């Protein structure tokens, strides 16, 4: 599975709503009932979301 740390949208570790440039919940996450009431939190080893795009080196 892809991880947030290898996604081009990932900007850093863990801060609520500041870990990536994608606004969460994504449309797909909303369809699945995910709400992130307290904000989205991710780390480099978190499983990536449906909007994952690999980093270009």
PDB file of C-alpha atoms in Angstrom:
ATOM      1  CA  UNK A   1       0.000   0.000   0.000  1.00  0.00           C
ATOM      2  CA  UNK A   2       1.146   3.536  -0.730  1.00  0.00           C
ATOM      3  CA  UNK A   3       2.120   5.724   2.212  1.00  0.00           C
ATOM      4  CA  UNK A   4       1.637   9.439   2.799  1.00  0.00           C
ATOM      5  CA  UNK A   5       5.396  10.007   3.023  1.00  0.00           C
ATOM      6  CA  UNK A   6       5.849   9.032  -0.633  1.00  0.00           C
ATOM      7  CA  UNK A   7       2.969  11.210  -1.884  1.00  0.00           C
ATOM      8  CA  UNK A   8       3.671  14.523  -3.612  1.00  0.00           C
ATOM      9  CA  UNK A   9       0.949  16.172  -1.491  1.00  0.00           C
ATOM     10  CA  UNK A  10       2.593  15.285   1.846  1.00  0.00           C
ATOM     11  CA  UNK A  11       4.127  18.347   3.527  1.00  0.00           C
ATOM     12  CA  UNK A  12       5.135  17.146   6.963  1.00  0.00           C
ATOM     13  CA  UNK A  13       4.469  15.145  10.039  1.00  0.00           C
ATOM     14  CA  UNK A  14       1.186  15.007  11.679  1.00  0.00           C
ATOM     15  CA  UNK A  15      -0.195  18.451  12.331  1.00  0.00           C
ATOM     16  CA  UNK A  16      -3.978  18.508  12.175  1.00  0.00           C
ATOM     17  CA  UNK A  17      -5.008  19.582   8.660  1.00  0.00           C
ATOM     18  CA  UNK A  18      -1.415  20.550   7.895  1.00  0.00           C
ATOM     19  CA  UNK A  19       0.116  17.220   6.903  1.00  0.00           C
ATOM     20  CA  UNK A  20      -0.782  17.432   3.224  1.00  0.00           C
ATOM     21  CA  UNK A  21      -2.108  19.816   0.602  1.00  0.00           C
ATOM     22  CA  UNK A  22      -5.278  17.798  -0.047  1.00  0.00           C
ATOM     23  CA  UNK A  23      -8.435  18.941   1.711  1.00  0.00           C
ATOM     24  CA  UNK A  24      -9.840  16.067   3.766  1.00  0.00           C
ATOM     25  CA  UNK A  25     -12.210  14.402   3.658  1.00  0.00           C
ATOM     26  CA  UNK A  26     -11.822  13.803  -0.062  1.00  0.00           C
ATOM     27  CA  UNK A  27     -15.012  13.136  -2.038  1.00  0.00           C
ATOM     28  CA  UNK A  28     -14.283   9.383  -1.843  1.00  0.00           C
ATOM     29  CA  UNK A  29     -13.721   9.572   1.921  1.00  0.00           C
ATOM     30  CA  UNK A  30     -17.030  11.423   2.256  1.00  0.00           C
ATOM     31  CA  UNK A  31     -18.766   8.642   0.290  1.00  0.00           C
ATOM     32  CA  UNK A  32     -17.301   6.166   2.785  1.00  0.00           C
ATOM     33  CA  UNK A  33     -18.635   8.161   5.749  1.00  0.00           C
ATOM     34  CA  UNK A  34     -15.300   9.577   6.903  1.00  0.00           C
ATOM     35  CA  UNK A  35     -15.607  13.029   8.459  1.00  0.00           C
ATOM     36  CA  UNK A  36     -12.365  13.874  10.345  1.00  0.00           C
ATOM     37  CA  UNK A  37     -14.330  15.875  12.934  1.00  0.00           C
ATOM     38  CA  UNK A  38     -11.124  16.984  14.659  1.00  0.00           C
ATOM     39  CA  UNK A  39      -9.159  17.446  11.439  1.00  0.00           C
ATOM     40  CA  UNK A  40      -7.019  15.171   9.322  1.00  0.00           C
ATOM     41  CA  UNK A  41      -3.850  13.765  10.844  1.00  0.00           C
ATOM     42  CA  UNK A  42      -1.195  11.844   8.932  1.00  0.00           C
ATOM     43  CA  UNK A  43       2.426  10.785   9.200  1.00  0.00           C
ATOM     44  CA  UNK A  44       4.910   9.542   6.604  1.00  0.00           C
ATOM     45  CA  UNK A  45       3.968   5.912   7.348  1.00  0.00           C
ATOM     46  CA  UNK A  46       0.157   6.473   7.265  1.00  0.00           C
ATOM     47  CA  UNK A  47      -1.667   4.592   4.509  1.00  0.00           C
ATOM     48  CA  UNK A  48      -2.255   7.016   1.647  1.00  0.00           C
ATOM     49  CA  UNK A  49      -5.684   8.270   0.658  1.00  0.00           C
ATOM     50  CA  UNK A  50      -7.455   7.819  -2.656  1.00  0.00           C
ATOM     51  CA  UNK A  51      -5.833  10.987  -4.036  1.00  0.00           C
ATOM     52  CA  UNK A  52      -2.289   9.616  -3.694  1.00  0.00           C
ATOM     53  CA  UNK A  53       0.201  10.749  -6.310  1.00  0.00           C
ATOM     54  CA  UNK A  54       3.800   9.514  -6.095  1.00  0.00           C
ATOM     55  CA  UNK A  55       6.533  12.068  -5.556  1.00  0.00           C
ATOM     56  CA  UNK A  56       8.560  12.862  -8.624  1.00  0.00           C
ATOM     57  CA  UNK A  57      12.274  12.853  -7.897  1.00  0.00           C
TER      58      UNK A  57
END
